[in-house]
Amino acid sequence: MTKQTIKLWWLMLAWSVIGMMVLSLIILSLIAGWLIYSKNRILPGVTIASQKFEYLTQDEALSKLREISQKTNRSIIVQDGDKKWELNWMEIGFNPDLVTTTQNAAEWGKTFPTLLSLVKLTNGNVEIPLIYTLDEKKLDEQINLIAQNIDSAALDPDVQVMEDRTINIVQGTFGRTLDQSELKRSIKSKLANLDTENVVLTKVKEDDRRVPEEILVKAKERAEKWLTKSVKLKLDDQEFEWKGEFVAGLVGARTVYDESKLAQASEVVAQSVSRPARDAVFTF
């Protein structure tokens, strides 16, 4: 390698180092300028209640959030089919803390390495949770009132023996139960986003205990066969007789016998034959 080549190599290296230093200085200057600018402003990509608050000062953000809150309908609408209920903010003790919320938005990314914050923002917006207080007891009370208007217990089909010894078959019913925990979660989600424009639809657990008509017909036939029969139960010197109409009432609509009715009848018999334990007595 000639002296001229070595000199040229060192010269290129020197210019490369100088170029890197200049580029680093430019980058640092840009970052410093951005930090100075954003020191008292909310970072880009930061949202509150799904609204953008980027580049605003805390005072500007507070003013904007107050405006959003004032325009918001201060009630939540819950709907189940054609029924609707309106939950006023005061009725559930909802009170948004706008000052603390905007303060959190203004401070986000300032207390942790800014580079990490910028990397996070490249993946999308950062939602700052709305700080608020809520009376959980009042909310639960309102949800319970809604549940009372929705809930209906499902009843199993039943075989009944009428006074004139005819068999009456009662069809099962369709029951509905409000999912109260899901409704509470949905209401809180709406409140956290100051979203009162869209109604909260209820989630209901359904229980259908109705059975096909042919099954009910067969149950009636089984019960009618017992009307002319009876069942005798005997233990030692005790004897019990279940007359035909009583046994017919034990027939199940979907099963041979209704387990709950049979258990109750058996309990009555068991109590009748139960005898207290006695110590042995010896006669000498």
PDB file of C-alpha atoms in Angstrom:
ATOM      1  CA  MET A   1       0.000   0.000   0.000  1.00  0.00           C
ATOM      2  CA  THR A   2       1.521   3.311  -1.066  1.00  0.00           C
ATOM      3  CA  LYS A   3       1.748   6.415   1.136  1.00  0.00           C
ATOM      4  CA  GLN A   4      -0.766   8.176  -1.091  1.00  0.00           C
ATOM      5  CA  THR A   5      -3.282   5.347  -0.633  1.00  0.00           C
ATOM      6  CA  ILE A   6      -2.820   5.367   3.144  1.00  0.00           C
ATOM      7  CA  LYS A   7      -3.259   9.133   3.224  1.00  0.00           C
ATOM      8  CA  LEU A   8      -6.459   8.877   1.167  1.00  0.00           C
ATOM      9  CA  TRP A   9      -7.804   6.135   3.482  1.00  0.00           C
ATOM     10  CA  TRP A  10      -7.201   8.269   6.605  1.00  0.00           C
ATOM     11  CA  LEU A  11      -8.776  11.256   4.908  1.00  0.00           C
ATOM     12  CA  MET A  12     -11.947   9.251   4.098  1.00  0.00           C
ATOM     13  CA  LEU A  13     -12.057   7.948   7.654  1.00  0.00           C
ATOM     14  CA  ALA A  14     -11.754  11.447   9.068  1.00  0.00           C
ATOM     15  CA  TRP A  15     -14.566  12.765   6.861  1.00  0.00           C
ATOM     16  CA  SER A  16     -16.726   9.768   7.818  1.00  0.00           C
ATOM     17  CA  VAL A  17     -16.220  10.473  11.517  1.00  0.00           C
ATOM     18  CA  ILE A  18     -16.960  14.166  10.985  1.00  0.00           C
ATOM     19  CA  GLY A  19     -20.074  13.286   8.994  1.00  0.00           C
ATOM     20  CA  MET A  20     -21.326  10.947  11.708  1.00  0.00           C
ATOM     21  CA  MET A  21     -20.675  13.598  14.362  1.00  0.00           C
ATOM     22  CA  VAL A  22     -22.548  16.219  12.335  1.00  0.00           C
ATOM     23  CA  LEU A  23     -25.453  13.801  11.731  1.00  0.00           C
ATOM     24  CA  SER A  24     -25.552  12.903  15.429  1.00  0.00           C
ATOM     25  CA  LEU A  25     -25.524  16.586  16.321  1.00  0.00           C
ATOM     26  CA  ILE A  26     -28.436  17.238  13.959  1.00  0.00           C
ATOM     27  CA  ILE A  27     -30.408  14.321  15.401  1.00  0.00           C
ATOM     28  CA  LEU A  28     -29.685  15.426  18.964  1.00  0.00           C
ATOM     29  CA  SER A  29     -30.684  18.979  18.078  1.00  0.00           C
ATOM     30  CA  LEU A  30     -33.959  17.749  16.607  1.00  0.00           C
ATOM     31  CA  ILE A  31     -34.663  15.606  19.664  1.00  0.00           C
ATOM     32  CA  ALA A  32     -33.763  18.500  21.993  1.00  0.00           C
ATOM     33  CA  GLY A  33     -36.001  20.829  20.015  1.00  0.00           C
ATOM     34  CA  TRP A  34     -38.822  18.330  20.073  1.00  0.00           C
ATOM     35  CA  LEU A  35     -38.394  17.813  23.832  1.00  0.00           C
ATOM     36  CA  ILE A  36     -38.438  21.556  24.460  1.00  0.00           C
ATOM     37  CA  TYR A  37     -41.550  21.932  22.322  1.00  0.00           C
ATOM     38  CA  SER A  38     -43.347  18.949  23.837  1.00  0.00           C
ATOM     39  CA  LYS A  39     -42.271  19.601  27.419  1.00  0.00           C
ATOM     40  CA  ASN A  40     -45.549  21.299  28.228  1.00  0.00           C
ATOM     41  CA  ARG A  41     -47.620  19.570  25.554  1.00  0.00           C
ATOM     42  CA  ILE A  42     -49.295  16.204  25.193  1.00  0.00           C
ATOM     43  CA  LEU A  43     -47.328  13.794  23.048  1.00  0.00           C
ATOM     44  CA  PRO A  44     -48.599  12.839  19.591  1.00  0.00           C
ATOM     45  CA  GLY A  45     -50.942   9.853  19.427  1.00  0.00           C
ATOM     46  CA  VAL A  46     -52.333  10.353  22.946  1.00  0.00           C
ATOM     47  CA  THR A  47     -56.129  10.070  23.177  1.00  0.00           C
ATOM     48  CA  ILE A  48     -58.764  10.459  25.900  1.00  0.00           C
ATOM     49  CA  ALA A  49     -62.248   9.008  25.498  1.00  0.00           C
ATOM     50  CA  SER A  50     -61.240   8.010  21.947  1.00  0.00           C
ATOM     51  CA  GLN A  51     -60.577  11.705  21.100  1.00  0.00           C
ATOM     52  CA  LYS A  52     -57.151  13.024  20.022  1.00  0.00           C
ATOM     53  CA  PHE A  53     -55.408  15.399  22.415  1.00  0.00           C
ATOM     54  CA  GLU A  54     -51.959  15.494  20.814  1.00  0.00           C
ATOM     55  CA  TYR A  55     -49.847  18.692  20.910  1.00  0.00           C
ATOM     56  CA  LEU A  56     -52.248  20.377  23.355  1.00  0.00           C
ATOM     57  CA  THR A  57     -51.116  21.934  26.610  1.00  0.00           C
ATOM     58  CA  GLN A  58     -52.720  20.628  29.776  1.00  0.00           C
ATOM     59  CA  ASP A  59     -54.951  23.712  30.004  1.00  0.00           C
ATOM     60  CA  GLU A  60     -56.020  23.320  26.376  1.00  0.00           C
ATOM     61  CA  ALA A  61     -56.685  19.621  26.925  1.00  0.00           C
ATOM     62  CA  LEU A  62     -58.741  20.360  30.043  1.00  0.00           C
ATOM     63  CA  SER A  63     -60.810  22.909  28.149  1.00  0.00           C
ATOM     64  CA  LYS A  64     -61.409  20.443  25.307  1.00  0.00           C
ATOM     65  CA  LEU A  65     -62.330  17.587  27.670  1.00  0.00           C
ATOM     66  CA  ARG A  66     -64.740  19.846  29.560  1.00  0.00           C
ATOM     67  CA  GLU A  67     -66.375  20.790  26.284  1.00  0.00           C
ATOM     68  CA  ILE A  68     -66.772  17.122  25.367  1.00  0.00           C
ATOM     69  CA  SER A  69     -68.204  16.357  28.815  1.00  0.00           C
ATOM     70  CA  GLN A  70     -70.689  19.250  28.639  1.00  0.00           C
ATOM     71  CA  LYS A  71     -71.945  18.118  25.233  1.00  0.00           C
ATOM     72  CA  THR A  72     -72.382  14.580  26.473  1.00  0.00           C
ATOM     73  CA  ASN A  73     -75.854  13.374  27.365  1.00  0.00           C
ATOM     74  CA  ARG A  74     -75.464  12.790  31.103  1.00  0.00           C
ATOM     75  CA  SER A  75     -77.254   9.458  31.166  1.00  0.00           C
ATOM     76  CA  ILE A  76     -76.804   5.900  29.951  1.00  0.00           C
ATOM     77  CA  ILE A  77     -79.574   4.155  28.003  1.00  0.00           C
ATOM     78  CA  VAL A  78     -79.959   0.421  28.602  1.00  0.00           C
ATOM     79  CA  GLN A  79     -82.118  -1.488  26.116  1.00  0.00           C
ATOM     80  CA  ASP A  80     -83.604  -4.970  26.159  1.00  0.00           C
ATOM     81  CA  GLY A  81     -85.804  -5.609  23.150  1.00  0.00           C
ATOM     82  CA  ASP A  82     -88.392  -2.819  23.080  1.00  0.00           C
ATOM     83  CA  LYS A  83     -87.784  -1.891  26.736  1.00  0.00           C
ATOM     84  CA  LYS A  84     -85.453   0.952  27.682  1.00  0.00           C
ATOM     85  CA  TRP A  85     -84.079   2.300  30.959  1.00  0.00           C
ATOM     86  CA  GLU A  86     -82.265   5.593  31.480  1.00  0.00           C
ATOM     87  CA  LEU A  87     -79.541   5.761  34.119  1.00  0.00           C
ATOM     88  CA  ASN A  88     -78.720   9.336  35.061  1.00  0.00           C
ATOM     89  CA  TRP A  89     -75.131  10.101  36.105  1.00  0.00           C
ATOM     90  CA  MET A  90     -76.351  11.379  39.477  1.00  0.00           C
ATOM     91  CA  GLU A  91     -78.391   8.220  40.092  1.00  0.00           C
ATOM     92  CA  ILE A  92     -75.254   6.081  39.905  1.00  0.00           C
ATOM     93  CA  GLY A  93     -72.858   8.593  41.442  1.00  0.00           C
ATOM     94  CA  PHE A  94     -70.728   9.026  38.316  1.00  0.00           C
ATOM     95  CA  ASN A  95     -68.327  11.976  38.463  1.00  0.00           C
ATOM     96  CA  PRO A  96     -65.454  12.277  35.946  1.00  0.00           C
ATOM     97  CA  ASP A  97     -62.180  13.783  37.223  1.00  0.00           C
ATOM     98  CA  LEU A  98     -61.205  15.828  34.172  1.00  0.00           C
ATOM     99  CA  VAL A  99     -58.268  17.615  35.827  1.00  0.00           C
ATOM    100  CA  THR A 100     -56.453  14.448  36.876  1.00  0.00           C
ATOM    101  CA  THR A 101     -57.191  12.791  33.526  1.00  0.00           C
ATOM    102  CA  THR A 102     -55.655  15.622  31.470  1.00  0.00           C
ATOM    103  CA  GLN A 103     -52.736  15.801  33.902  1.00  0.00           C
ATOM    104  CA  ASN A 104     -52.036  12.108  33.277  1.00  0.00           C
ATOM    105  CA  ALA A 105     -52.244  12.730  29.535  1.00  0.00           C
ATOM    106  CA  ALA A 106     -49.795  15.625  29.756  1.00  0.00           C
ATOM    107  CA  GLU A 107     -47.340  13.602  31.846  1.00  0.00           C
ATOM    108  CA  TRP A 108     -47.471  10.458  29.720  1.00  0.00           C
ATOM    109  CA  GLY A 109     -44.091   9.687  28.204  1.00  0.00           C
ATOM    110  CA  LYS A 110     -42.312  12.426  30.203  1.00  0.00           C
ATOM    111  CA  THR A 111     -41.275  10.340  33.196  1.00  0.00           C
ATOM    112  CA  PHE A 112     -39.971   7.383  31.147  1.00  0.00           C
ATOM    113  CA  PRO A 113     -37.389   7.291  28.340  1.00  0.00           C
ATOM    114  CA  THR A 114     -38.989   9.301  25.545  1.00  0.00           C
ATOM    115  CA  LEU A 115     -37.528   7.029  22.878  1.00  0.00           C
ATOM    116  CA  LEU A 116     -39.509   4.116  24.321  1.00  0.00           C
ATOM    117  CA  SER A 117     -42.640   6.267  24.314  1.00  0.00           C
ATOM    118  CA  LEU A 118     -42.104   7.150  20.660  1.00  0.00           C
ATOM    119  CA  VAL A 119     -41.627   3.492  19.783  1.00  0.00           C
ATOM    120  CA  LYS A 120     -44.897   2.686  21.523  1.00  0.00           C
ATOM    121  CA  LEU A 121     -46.727   5.455  19.662  1.00  0.00           C
ATOM    122  CA  THR A 122     -45.578   4.086  16.319  1.00  0.00           C
ATOM    123  CA  ASN A 123     -47.801   1.080  16.986  1.00  0.00           C
ATOM    124  CA  GLY A 124     -50.935   3.219  17.324  1.00  0.00           C
ATOM    125  CA  ASN A 125     -52.628   5.609  19.706  1.00  0.00           C
ATOM    126  CA  VAL A 126     -52.185   5.545  23.457  1.00  0.00           C
ATOM    127  CA  GLU A 127     -55.527   5.784  25.284  1.00  0.00           C
ATOM    128  CA  ILE A 128     -55.351   7.572  28.633  1.00  0.00           C
ATOM    129  CA  PRO A 129     -58.023   6.106  30.945  1.00  0.00           C
ATOM    130  CA  LEU A 130     -60.657   8.541  32.144  1.00  0.00           C
ATOM    131  CA  ILE A 131     -60.346   9.002  35.900  1.00  0.00           C
ATOM    132  CA  TYR A 132     -63.738   9.000  37.604  1.00  0.00           C
ATOM    133  CA  THR A 133     -65.604   8.046  40.745  1.00  0.00           C
ATOM    134  CA  LEU A 134     -68.650   5.800  40.710  1.00  0.00           C
ATOM    135  CA  ASP A 135     -71.035   4.683  43.447  1.00  0.00           C
ATOM    136  CA  GLU A 136     -70.910   0.919  42.922  1.00  0.00           C
ATOM    137  CA  LYS A 137     -73.799   0.320  45.317  1.00  0.00           C
ATOM    138  CA  LYS A 138     -76.105   2.723  43.461  1.00  0.00           C
ATOM    139  CA  LEU A 139     -75.129   1.208  40.117  1.00  0.00           C
ATOM    140  CA  ASP A 140     -75.853  -2.297  41.437  1.00  0.00           C
ATOM    141  CA  GLU A 141     -79.254  -1.116  42.685  1.00  0.00           C
ATOM    142  CA  GLN A 142     -80.164   0.267  39.258  1.00  0.00           C
ATOM    143  CA  ILE A 143     -79.008  -2.940  37.555  1.00  0.00           C
ATOM    144  CA  ASN A 144     -81.091  -4.998  40.010  1.00  0.00           C
ATOM    145  CA  LEU A 145     -84.171  -2.925  39.121  1.00  0.00           C
ATOM    146  CA  ILE A 146     -83.546  -3.647  35.441  1.00  0.00           C
ATOM    147  CA  ALA A 147     -83.093  -7.338  36.200  1.00  0.00           C
ATOM    148  CA  GLN A 148     -86.449  -7.445  37.995  1.00  0.00           C
ATOM    149  CA  ASN A 149     -88.123  -6.334  34.766  1.00  0.00           C
ATOM    150  CA  ILE A 150     -86.243  -8.874  32.639  1.00  0.00           C
ATOM    151  CA  ASP A 151     -85.748 -12.006  34.703  1.00  0.00           C
ATOM    152  CA  SER A 152     -88.348 -14.739  34.412  1.00  0.00           C
ATOM    153  CA  ALA A 153     -87.789 -18.213  35.802  1.00  0.00           C
ATOM    154  CA  ALA A 154     -88.087 -21.146  33.436  1.00  0.00           C
ATOM    155  CA  LEU A 155     -90.513 -23.832  34.665  1.00  0.00           C
ATOM    156  CA  ASP A 156     -90.354 -27.519  33.809  1.00  0.00           C
ATOM    157  CA  PRO A 157     -93.402 -29.167  32.220  1.00  0.00           C
ATOM    158  CA  ASP A 158     -95.655 -30.699  34.867  1.00  0.00           C
ATOM    159  CA  VAL A 159     -98.158 -33.517  35.193  1.00  0.00           C
ATOM    160  CA  GLN A 160    -101.165 -32.569  37.332  1.00  0.00           C
ATOM    161  CA  VAL A 161    -104.082 -34.671  38.577  1.00  0.00           C
ATOM    162  CA  MET A 162    -107.295 -32.669  38.787  1.00  0.00           C
ATOM    163  CA  GLU A 163    -110.078 -33.112  41.356  1.00  0.00           C
ATOM    164  CA  ASP A 164    -112.193 -35.018  38.838  1.00  0.00           C
ATOM    165  CA  ARG A 165    -109.238 -37.459  38.378  1.00  0.00           C
ATOM    166  CA  THR A 166    -108.421 -36.167  34.910  1.00  0.00           C
ATOM    167  CA  ILE A 167    -104.828 -35.573  33.866  1.00  0.00           C
ATOM    168  CA  ASN A 168    -103.693 -32.072  32.986  1.00  0.00           C
ATOM    169  CA  ILE A 169    -100.301 -31.501  31.342  1.00  0.00           C
ATOM    170  CA  VAL A 170     -98.682 -28.078  31.788  1.00  0.00           C
ATOM    171  CA  GLN A 171     -96.149 -27.107  29.138  1.00  0.00           C
ATOM    172  CA  GLY A 172     -92.720 -25.881  30.232  1.00  0.00           C
ATOM    173  CA  THR A 173     -91.865 -22.207  29.949  1.00  0.00           C
ATOM    174  CA  PHE A 174     -89.118 -20.055  28.424  1.00  0.00           C
ATOM    175  CA  GLY A 175     -86.967 -18.245  30.996  1.00  0.00           C
ATOM    176  CA  ARG A 176     -84.605 -15.263  30.727  1.00  0.00           C
ATOM    177  CA  THR A 177     -81.951 -14.067  33.178  1.00  0.00           C
ATOM    178  CA  LEU A 178     -80.036 -10.804  32.844  1.00  0.00           C
ATOM    179  CA  ASP A 179     -76.248 -11.123  32.866  1.00  0.00           C
ATOM    180  CA  GLN A 180     -75.733  -8.399  35.467  1.00  0.00           C
ATOM    181  CA  SER A 181     -71.920  -8.548  35.532  1.00  0.00           C
ATOM    182  CA  GLU A 182     -71.752  -8.100  31.742  1.00  0.00           C
ATOM    183  CA  LEU A 183     -74.204  -5.184  31.859  1.00  0.00           C
ATOM    184  CA  LYS A 184     -72.136  -3.527  34.588  1.00  0.00           C
ATOM    185  CA  ARG A 185     -68.955  -3.966  32.546  1.00  0.00           C
ATOM    186  CA  SER A 186     -70.622  -2.462  29.456  1.00  0.00           C
ATOM    187  CA  ILE A 187     -71.939   0.547  31.396  1.00  0.00           C
ATOM    188  CA  LYS A 188     -68.506   1.227  32.881  1.00  0.00           C
ATOM    189  CA  SER A 189     -66.937   0.990  29.432  1.00  0.00           C
ATOM    190  CA  LYS A 190     -69.399   3.574  28.090  1.00  0.00           C
ATOM    191  CA  LEU A 191     -68.759   5.892  31.039  1.00  0.00           C
ATOM    192  CA  ALA A 192     -64.976   5.566  30.683  1.00  0.00           C
ATOM    193  CA  ASN A 193     -65.287   6.802  27.090  1.00  0.00           C
ATOM    194  CA  LEU A 194     -67.973   9.417  27.838  1.00  0.00           C
ATOM    195  CA  ASP A 195     -70.007   7.514  25.276  1.00  0.00           C
ATOM    196  CA  THR A 196     -73.668   8.049  26.013  1.00  0.00           C
ATOM    197  CA  GLU A 197     -74.873   8.309  22.420  1.00  0.00           C
ATOM    198  CA  ASN A 198     -75.030   4.566  21.782  1.00  0.00           C
ATOM    199  CA  VAL A 199     -77.362   2.448  23.907  1.00  0.00           C
ATOM    200  CA  VAL A 200     -76.116  -0.436  26.040  1.00  0.00           C
ATOM    201  CA  LEU A 201     -77.723  -3.657  24.855  1.00  0.00           C
ATOM    202  CA  THR A 202     -78.380  -6.261  27.514  1.00  0.00           C
ATOM    203  CA  LYS A 203     -76.928  -9.748  27.429  1.00  0.00           C
ATOM    204  CA  VAL A 204     -79.478 -12.322  28.593  1.00  0.00           C
ATOM    205  CA  LYS A 205     -79.100 -16.003  29.461  1.00  0.00           C
ATOM    206  CA  GLU A 206     -81.987 -18.001  28.018  1.00  0.00           C
ATOM    207  CA  ASP A 207     -83.443 -21.224  29.410  1.00  0.00           C
ATOM    208  CA  ASP A 208     -86.030 -22.992  27.258  1.00  0.00           C
ATOM    209  CA  ARG A 209     -87.739 -25.876  29.057  1.00  0.00           C
ATOM    210  CA  ARG A 210     -90.549 -26.383  26.567  1.00  0.00           C
ATOM    211  CA  VAL A 211     -90.865 -29.874  25.105  1.00  0.00           C
ATOM    212  CA  PRO A 212     -92.456 -31.205  21.895  1.00  0.00           C
ATOM    213  CA  GLU A 213     -96.181 -31.903  22.060  1.00  0.00           C
ATOM    214  CA  GLU A 214     -95.756 -35.623  21.397  1.00  0.00           C
ATOM    215  CA  ILE A 215     -93.704 -35.999  24.594  1.00  0.00           C
ATOM    216  CA  LEU A 216     -96.476 -34.358  26.614  1.00  0.00           C
ATOM    217  CA  VAL A 217     -99.045 -36.703  25.049  1.00  0.00           C
ATOM    218  CA  LYS A 218     -97.003 -39.749  26.081  1.00  0.00           C
ATOM    219  CA  ALA A 219     -96.621 -38.369  29.608  1.00  0.00           C
ATOM    220  CA  LYS A 220    -100.391 -38.006  29.881  1.00  0.00           C
ATOM    221  CA  GLU A 221    -100.878 -41.590  28.711  1.00  0.00           C
ATOM    222  CA  ARG A 222     -98.411 -42.869  31.330  1.00  0.00           C
ATOM    223  CA  ALA A 223    -100.168 -40.943  34.085  1.00  0.00           C
ATOM    224  CA  GLU A 224    -103.650 -42.119  33.040  1.00  0.00           C
ATOM    225  CA  LYS A 225    -102.557 -45.768  33.342  1.00  0.00           C
ATOM    226  CA  TRP A 226    -101.909 -45.248  37.062  1.00  0.00           C
ATOM    227  CA  LEU A 227    -105.399 -43.915  37.829  1.00  0.00           C
ATOM    228  CA  THR A 228    -106.782 -47.459  38.192  1.00  0.00           C
ATOM    229  CA  LYS A 229    -103.770 -48.780  40.120  1.00  0.00           C
ATOM    230  CA  SER A 230    -102.085 -48.229  43.458  1.00  0.00           C
ATOM    231  CA  VAL A 231     -98.752 -48.853  45.143  1.00  0.00           C
ATOM    232  CA  LYS A 232     -98.410 -50.457  48.590  1.00  0.00           C
ATOM    233  CA  LEU A 233     -95.341 -49.942  50.758  1.00  0.00           C
ATOM    234  CA  LYS A 234     -94.712 -52.157  53.773  1.00  0.00           C
ATOM    235  CA  LEU A 235     -92.085 -52.157  56.498  1.00  0.00           C
ATOM    236  CA  ASP A 236     -92.447 -54.555  59.418  1.00  0.00           C
ATOM    237  CA  ASP A 237     -95.920 -53.891  60.804  1.00  0.00           C
ATOM    238  CA  GLN A 238     -96.399 -50.597  58.965  1.00  0.00           C
ATOM    239  CA  GLU A 239     -98.101 -50.336  55.596  1.00  0.00           C
ATOM    240  CA  PHE A 240     -98.609 -47.390  53.263  1.00  0.00           C
ATOM    241  CA  GLU A 241    -100.736 -47.159  50.167  1.00  0.00           C
ATOM    242  CA  TRP A 242    -100.250 -44.641  47.369  1.00  0.00           C
ATOM    243  CA  LYS A 243    -103.505 -44.403  45.473  1.00  0.00           C
ATOM    244  CA  GLY A 244    -103.524 -44.250  41.703  1.00  0.00           C
ATOM    245  CA  GLU A 245    -104.121 -40.494  41.399  1.00  0.00           C
ATOM    246  CA  PHE A 246    -101.220 -39.821  43.785  1.00  0.00           C
ATOM    247  CA  VAL A 247     -98.851 -42.036  41.783  1.00  0.00           C
ATOM    248  CA  ALA A 248    -100.092 -40.454  38.550  1.00  0.00           C
ATOM    249  CA  GLY A 249     -99.012 -37.082  39.941  1.00  0.00           C
ATOM    250  CA  LEU A 250     -95.482 -38.440  40.356  1.00  0.00           C
ATOM    251  CA  VAL A 251     -95.135 -39.148  36.638  1.00  0.00           C
ATOM    252  CA  GLY A 252     -92.601 -36.909  34.937  1.00  0.00           C
ATOM    253  CA  ALA A 253     -93.365 -34.984  31.760  1.00  0.00           C
ATOM    254  CA  ARG A 254     -89.974 -35.830  30.272  1.00  0.00           C
ATOM    255  CA  THR A 255     -88.984 -38.784  32.440  1.00  0.00           C
ATOM    256  CA  VAL A 256     -90.733 -41.827  33.837  1.00  0.00           C
ATOM    257  CA  TYR A 257     -91.051 -40.122  37.235  1.00  0.00           C
ATOM    258  CA  ASP A 258     -90.509 -36.593  38.465  1.00  0.00           C
ATOM    259  CA  GLU A 259     -87.437 -36.963  40.665  1.00  0.00           C
ATOM    260  CA  SER A 260     -88.251 -34.000  42.931  1.00  0.00           C
ATOM    261  CA  LYS A 261     -91.862 -35.126  43.553  1.00  0.00           C
ATOM    262  CA  LEU A 262     -90.769 -38.700  44.178  1.00  0.00           C
ATOM    263  CA  ALA A 263     -88.127 -37.505  46.661  1.00  0.00           C
ATOM    264  CA  GLN A 264     -90.732 -35.488  48.578  1.00  0.00           C
ATOM    265  CA  ALA A 265     -93.136 -38.411  48.731  1.00  0.00           C
ATOM    266  CA  SER A 266     -90.368 -40.752  49.884  1.00  0.00           C
ATOM    267  CA  GLU A 267     -89.366 -38.276  52.593  1.00  0.00           C
ATOM    268  CA  VAL A 268     -92.892 -38.346  54.014  1.00  0.00           C
ATOM    269  CA  VAL A 269     -92.753 -42.143  54.206  1.00  0.00           C
ATOM    270  CA  ALA A 270     -89.273 -42.082  55.710  1.00  0.00           C
ATOM    271  CA  GLN A 271     -90.387 -39.742  58.492  1.00  0.00           C
ATOM    272  CA  SER A 272     -93.336 -42.003  59.263  1.00  0.00           C
ATOM    273  CA  VAL A 273     -91.216 -45.143  59.667  1.00  0.00           C
ATOM    274  CA  SER A 274     -88.290 -43.498  61.429  1.00  0.00           C
ATOM    275  CA  ARG A 275     -87.869 -44.685  64.985  1.00  0.00           C
ATOM    276  CA  PRO A 276     -85.531 -43.208  67.598  1.00  0.00           C
ATOM    277  CA  ALA A 277     -82.624 -45.406  68.609  1.00  0.00           C
ATOM    278  CA  ARG A 278     -82.940 -47.039  72.038  1.00  0.00           C
ATOM    279  CA  ASP A 279     -80.358 -48.564  74.329  1.00  0.00           C
ATOM    280  CA  ALA A 280     -80.488 -52.300  74.822  1.00  0.00           C
ATOM    281  CA  VAL A 281     -82.302 -53.407  77.976  1.00  0.00           C
ATOM    282  CA  PHE A 282     -81.249 -56.630  79.699  1.00  0.00           C
ATOM    283  CA  THR A 283     -83.563 -58.421  82.147  1.00  0.00           C
ATOM    284  CA  PHE A 284     -82.016 -60.783  84.673  1.00  0.00           C
TER     285      PHE A 284
END
